[in-house]
Amino acid sequence: MKELIQTIERLSQKINRQVNFMEVCGTHTVSIFRHGIRSLIPSNIKLLSGPGCPVCVTPIEDIDRMIYIAKQPNVILTTFGDMMRVPGSDGSLYKAKAEGVDVKMVYSPLDALRVAQENKDKKVVFFAVGFETTSPLIAATLFEADNKNIENFYIYSVHKLVPPALEVLVNTEELKLDGFILPGHVSTIIGSKPYEFISQRYRKACVITGFDADDILQAIVMLLKQVIEDDPSIEIQYKDAVKAEGNPKAVDFIYRYFKTADSNWRGIGIIPKSGLKLKPEYSYRDAEKIFEIPKLNSKEPKGCQCGLILRGVKLPPECPLFGKLCTPENPVGACMVSSEGSCAAYYKYGRN
């Protein structure tokens, strides 16, 4: 690690300006905070945290819609643990459960499918949240549901795709990004090719890296060399897990069941073709088609800066609620809920 830090210091001296790199993976965000990487690198290298937490970027409207579905007769709503605590306009799924609504926490969509098998008289809905990493497992669960003729299983998909969000971020003038630390987990599925537009069209440096401190520091070295040489590309530091072609079988399985669709990202808004929705031929599994969901008056919590933090425009301490009204025990915004959220990571590791 010492040699990597010395190399970063040496390379930074060749750049007579501030350089801005953004990590777009929640696991990277936590690792950067946990290892104190920001304090180890020169002051002219700024690391920004992007929208790399799928829980955080799920908009409040979808939380409200899931609470509405959960309250319908003969429904069991299943979801991951973090989603239970994300505040909606009027409480969370955890609060709804405390009030008697049938909400179950599961560790995988296959757990949700088992709930459906055991409760054939109920409509079991799985709140499908995640990036490209988790969507193949959702597709596999749908395959299993059809294979076993489990008719009472449905999903509500708010799956997001990373590359379209990166194009929005690279065009955000106030960020002035020089490059990206690209997500390792997502890239094991999609490979490096979907990111090529960033280096070719926008001439920004990119490195796909692992999650240890040495991995991230090595990625910073690689990014700095690209900036100095003015030769942007998509490099893979995480070669043990990521191939340029990714996992074609997993990608094919995703698009067997899903199609791309415009998607709403908390703090960013609608990004064209950045989400996954079920294809029409699988609409019998689509909770949005099964339930008549009225237009809901969703509203963001007053004073919460989660949206600006997700875009990298603000740091968590710049939110007036951070560490005061908003803590991990009493989260006001989604960025404080998930362990991969910027606010939660900063609260745990970065306040000192």
CSV table of N, CA, C and O in Angstrom, one decimal, residues 22-30 48-58 130-133 160 162 165-166 169 181-186 211 265-266 268 309-312 335 338-342:
chain,number,residue,atom,x,y,z
A,22,MET,N,-15.0,9.6,-9.7
A,22,MET,CA,-16.2,9.2,-9.0
A,22,MET,C,-16.3,7.7,-9.0
A,22,MET,O,-16.2,7.0,-10.0
A,23,GLU,N,-16.6,7.2,-7.8
A,23,GLU,CA,-16.9,5.7,-7.7
A,23,GLU,C,-18.4,5.6,-7.8
A,23,GLU,O,-19.2,6.4,-7.2
A,24,VAL,N,-18.9,4.6,-8.5
A,24,VAL,CA,-20.3,4.4,-8.7
A,24,VAL,C,-20.8,3.0,-8.2
A,24,VAL,O,-21.6,2.4,-8.8
A,25,CYS,N,-20.2,2.6,-7.1
A,25,CYS,CA,-20.5,1.4,-6.5
A,25,CYS,C,-20.6,1.6,-5.0
A,25,CYS,O,-19.6,2.1,-4.4
A,26,GLY,N,-21.7,1.2,-4.3
A,26,GLY,CA,-21.8,1.4,-2.9
A,26,GLY,C,-20.7,0.6,-2.1
A,26,GLY,O,-20.3,1.1,-1.1
A,27,THR,N,-20.3,-0.5,-2.6
A,27,THR,CA,-19.3,-1.3,-1.9
A,27,THR,C,-18.0,-0.5,-1.9
A,27,THR,O,-17.2,-0.5,-1.0
A,28,HIS,N,-17.7,0.1,-3.1
A,28,HIS,CA,-16.5,1.0,-3.2
A,28,HIS,C,-16.6,2.1,-2.2
A,28,HIS,O,-15.6,2.5,-1.5
A,29,THR,N,-17.8,2.7,-2.1
A,29,THR,CA,-17.9,3.9,-1.2
A,29,THR,C,-17.6,3.5,0.2
A,29,THR,O,-16.8,4.2,0.9
A,30,VAL,N,-18.1,2.4,0.7
A,30,VAL,CA,-17.9,1.9,2.0
A,30,VAL,C,-16.4,1.6,2.2
A,30,VAL,O,-15.8,2.0,3.2
A,48,LEU,N,-15.4,11.4,-5.5
A,48,LEU,CA,-16.8,11.7,-5.3
A,48,LEU,C,-17.6,10.4,-5.3
A,48,LEU,O,-17.3,9.5,-6.0
A,49,SER,N,-18.6,10.3,-4.5
A,49,SER,CA,-19.5,9.1,-4.4
A,49,SER,C,-20.7,9.4,-5.3
A,49,SER,O,-21.4,10.4,-5.2
A,50,GLY,N,-21.0,8.4,-6.1
A,50,GLY,CA,-22.1,8.5,-7.1
A,50,GLY,C,-23.3,7.6,-6.6
A,50,GLY,O,-23.4,7.1,-5.5
A,51,PRO,N,-24.2,7.4,-7.6
A,51,PRO,CA,-25.5,6.7,-7.2
A,51,PRO,C,-25.3,5.2,-7.3
A,51,PRO,O,-26.0,4.5,-8.1
A,52,GLY,N,-24.4,4.7,-6.5
A,52,GLY,CA,-24.1,3.3,-6.6
A,52,GLY,C,-24.8,2.4,-5.6
A,52,GLY,O,-24.4,1.2,-5.5
A,53,CYS,N,-25.8,2.9,-5.0
A,53,CYS,CA,-26.6,2.1,-4.0
A,53,CYS,C,-28.0,1.9,-4.5
A,53,CYS,O,-28.7,2.9,-4.6
A,54,PRO,N,-28.4,0.7,-4.9
A,54,PRO,CA,-29.7,0.5,-5.5
A,54,PRO,C,-30.9,0.9,-4.6
A,54,PRO,O,-31.9,1.3,-5.0
A,55,VAL,N,-30.7,0.7,-3.3
A,55,VAL,CA,-31.7,1.1,-2.3
A,55,VAL,C,-31.9,2.6,-2.4
A,55,VAL,O,-33.0,3.1,-2.3
A,56,CYS,N,-30.7,3.3,-2.4
A,56,CYS,CA,-30.8,4.7,-2.4
A,56,CYS,C,-31.4,5.4,-3.6
A,56,CYS,O,-32.1,6.4,-3.5
A,57,VAL,N,-31.2,4.8,-4.8
A,57,VAL,CA,-31.7,5.5,-6.0
A,57,VAL,C,-33.1,5.1,-6.3
A,57,VAL,O,-33.7,5.6,-7.2
A,58,THR,N,-33.7,4.2,-5.5
A,58,THR,CA,-35.1,3.8,-5.7
A,58,THR,C,-36.0,5.0,-5.2
A,58,THR,O,-35.9,5.4,-4.1
A,130,GLY,N,-32.3,-3.5,-7.5
A,130,GLY,CA,-30.9,-3.9,-7.7
A,130,GLY,C,-30.4,-3.4,-9.1
A,130,GLY,O,-31.2,-2.9,-9.9
A,131,PHE,N,-29.1,-3.6,-9.3
A,131,PHE,CA,-28.5,-3.3,-10.6
A,131,PHE,C,-28.3,-4.6,-11.4
A,131,PHE,O,-29.0,-5.6,-11.1
A,132,GLU,N,-27.5,-4.6,-12.4
A,132,GLU,CA,-27.3,-5.7,-13.3
A,132,GLU,C,-26.8,-7.0,-12.5
A,132,GLU,O,-27.0,-8.1,-13.0
A,133,THR,N,-26.3,-6.8,-11.3
A,133,THR,CA,-25.8,-7.9,-10.5
A,133,THR,C,-26.9,-8.8,-10.1
A,133,THR,O,-26.7,-10.1,-10.0
A,160,LYS,N,-32.3,-1.2,-12.0
A,160,LYS,CA,-31.6,-0.1,-12.7
A,160,LYS,C,-30.4,-0.6,-13.5
A,160,LYS,O,-29.8,-1.6,-13.1
A,162,VAL,N,-26.6,0.5,-14.9
A,162,VAL,CA,-25.6,1.5,-14.6
A,162,VAL,C,-25.1,2.4,-15.7
A,162,VAL,O,-25.0,3.6,-15.6
A,165,ALA,N,-26.9,5.8,-16.4
A,165,ALA,CA,-26.7,6.8,-15.4
A,165,ALA,C,-25.3,7.5,-15.5
A,165,ALA,O,-25.2,8.7,-15.2
A,166,LEU,N,-24.3,6.7,-15.9
A,166,LEU,CA,-23.0,7.3,-16.1
A,166,LEU,C,-23.0,8.4,-17.1
A,166,LEU,O,-22.3,9.4,-17.0
A,169,LEU,N,-24.2,11.5,-15.5
A,169,LEU,CA,-23.2,12.1,-14.6
A,169,LEU,C,-22.1,12.7,-15.4
A,169,LEU,O,-21.6,13.8,-15.0
A,181,ILE,N,-14.3,5.3,-11.2
A,181,ILE,CA,-13.9,4.0,-10.6
A,181,ILE,C,-15.2,3.2,-10.9
A,181,ILE,O,-16.2,3.3,-10.2
A,182,LEU,N,-15.1,2.2,-11.8
A,182,LEU,CA,-16.3,1.5,-12.2
A,182,LEU,C,-16.6,0.3,-11.3
A,182,LEU,O,-15.7,-0.3,-10.7
A,183,PRO,N,-17.9,-0.1,-11.2
A,183,PRO,CA,-18.3,-1.1,-10.3
A,183,PRO,C,-17.8,-2.5,-10.7
A,183,PRO,O,-17.9,-2.9,-11.8
A,184,GLY,N,-17.2,-3.2,-9.7
A,184,GLY,CA,-16.7,-4.6,-9.9
A,184,GLY,C,-17.8,-5.6,-10.1
A,184,GLY,O,-17.8,-6.4,-11.0
A,185,HIS,N,-18.8,-5.6,-9.2
A,185,HIS,CA,-19.8,-6.6,-9.2
A,185,HIS,C,-20.7,-6.5,-10.5
A,185,HIS,O,-20.9,-7.5,-11.1
A,186,VAL,N,-21.1,-5.3,-10.8
A,186,VAL,CA,-21.9,-5.1,-12.0
A,186,VAL,C,-21.1,-5.6,-13.3
A,186,VAL,O,-21.7,-6.2,-14.2
A,211,PHE,N,-12.3,-4.4,-4.5
A,211,PHE,CA,-12.9,-3.7,-3.3
A,211,PHE,C,-11.9,-3.5,-2.1
A,211,PHE,O,-12.2,-2.9,-1.2
A,265,TRP,N,-34.8,7.8,-11.2
A,265,TRP,CA,-33.7,7.6,-10.2
A,265,TRP,C,-33.8,8.7,-9.2
A,265,TRP,O,-34.0,9.9,-9.6
A,266,ARG,N,-33.8,8.4,-7.9
A,266,ARG,CA,-33.9,9.4,-6.9
A,266,ARG,C,-32.8,10.4,-7.1
A,266,ARG,O,-31.6,10.0,-7.2
A,268,ILE,N,-32.0,12.1,-9.5
A,268,ILE,CA,-31.5,12.4,-10.9
A,268,ILE,C,-32.7,12.6,-11.8
A,268,ILE,O,-32.7,13.5,-12.6
A,309,ILE,N,-26.7,14.4,-2.9
A,309,ILE,CA,-25.6,13.5,-2.5
A,309,ILE,C,-25.4,12.4,-3.5
A,309,ILE,O,-24.3,12.0,-3.8
A,310,LEU,N,-26.5,11.8,-4.0
A,310,LEU,CA,-26.4,10.7,-4.9
A,310,LEU,C,-25.8,11.2,-6.2
A,310,LEU,O,-25.1,10.4,-6.9
A,311,ARG,N,-25.9,12.4,-6.6
A,311,ARG,CA,-25.3,12.9,-7.8
A,311,ARG,C,-23.8,13.4,-7.6
A,311,ARG,O,-23.2,13.8,-8.6
A,312,GLY,N,-23.4,13.3,-6.4
A,312,GLY,CA,-22.0,13.7,-6.1
A,312,GLY,C,-21.8,15.2,-6.0
A,312,GLY,O,-20.7,15.7,-5.8
A,335,CYS,N,-30.3,7.5,1.7
A,335,CYS,CA,-28.8,7.4,1.7
A,335,CYS,C,-28.3,7.0,3.1
A,335,CYS,O,-27.2,6.6,3.3
A,338,SER,N,-29.3,2.2,3.8
A,338,SER,CA,-28.5,1.1,3.4
A,338,SER,C,-27.0,1.3,3.9
A,338,SER,O,-26.5,2.4,4.0
A,339,SER,N,-26.4,0.1,4.2
A,339,SER,CA,-25.0,0.2,4.6
A,339,SER,C,-24.1,0.7,3.5
A,339,SER,O,-23.0,1.1,3.7
A,340,GLU,N,-24.6,0.6,2.2
A,340,GLU,CA,-23.8,1.1,1.1
A,340,GLU,C,-24.1,2.5,0.7
A,340,GLU,O,-23.6,3.1,-0.2
A,341,GLY,N,-25.0,3.2,1.5
A,341,GLY,CA,-25.4,4.5,1.2
A,341,GLY,C,-24.3,5.5,1.7
A,341,GLY,O,-23.6,5.2,2.6
A,342,SER,N,-24.1,6.6,0.9
A,342,SER,CA,-23.0,7.5,1.2
A,342,SER,C,-23.2,8.1,2.6
A,342,SER,O,-22.2,8.3,3.4
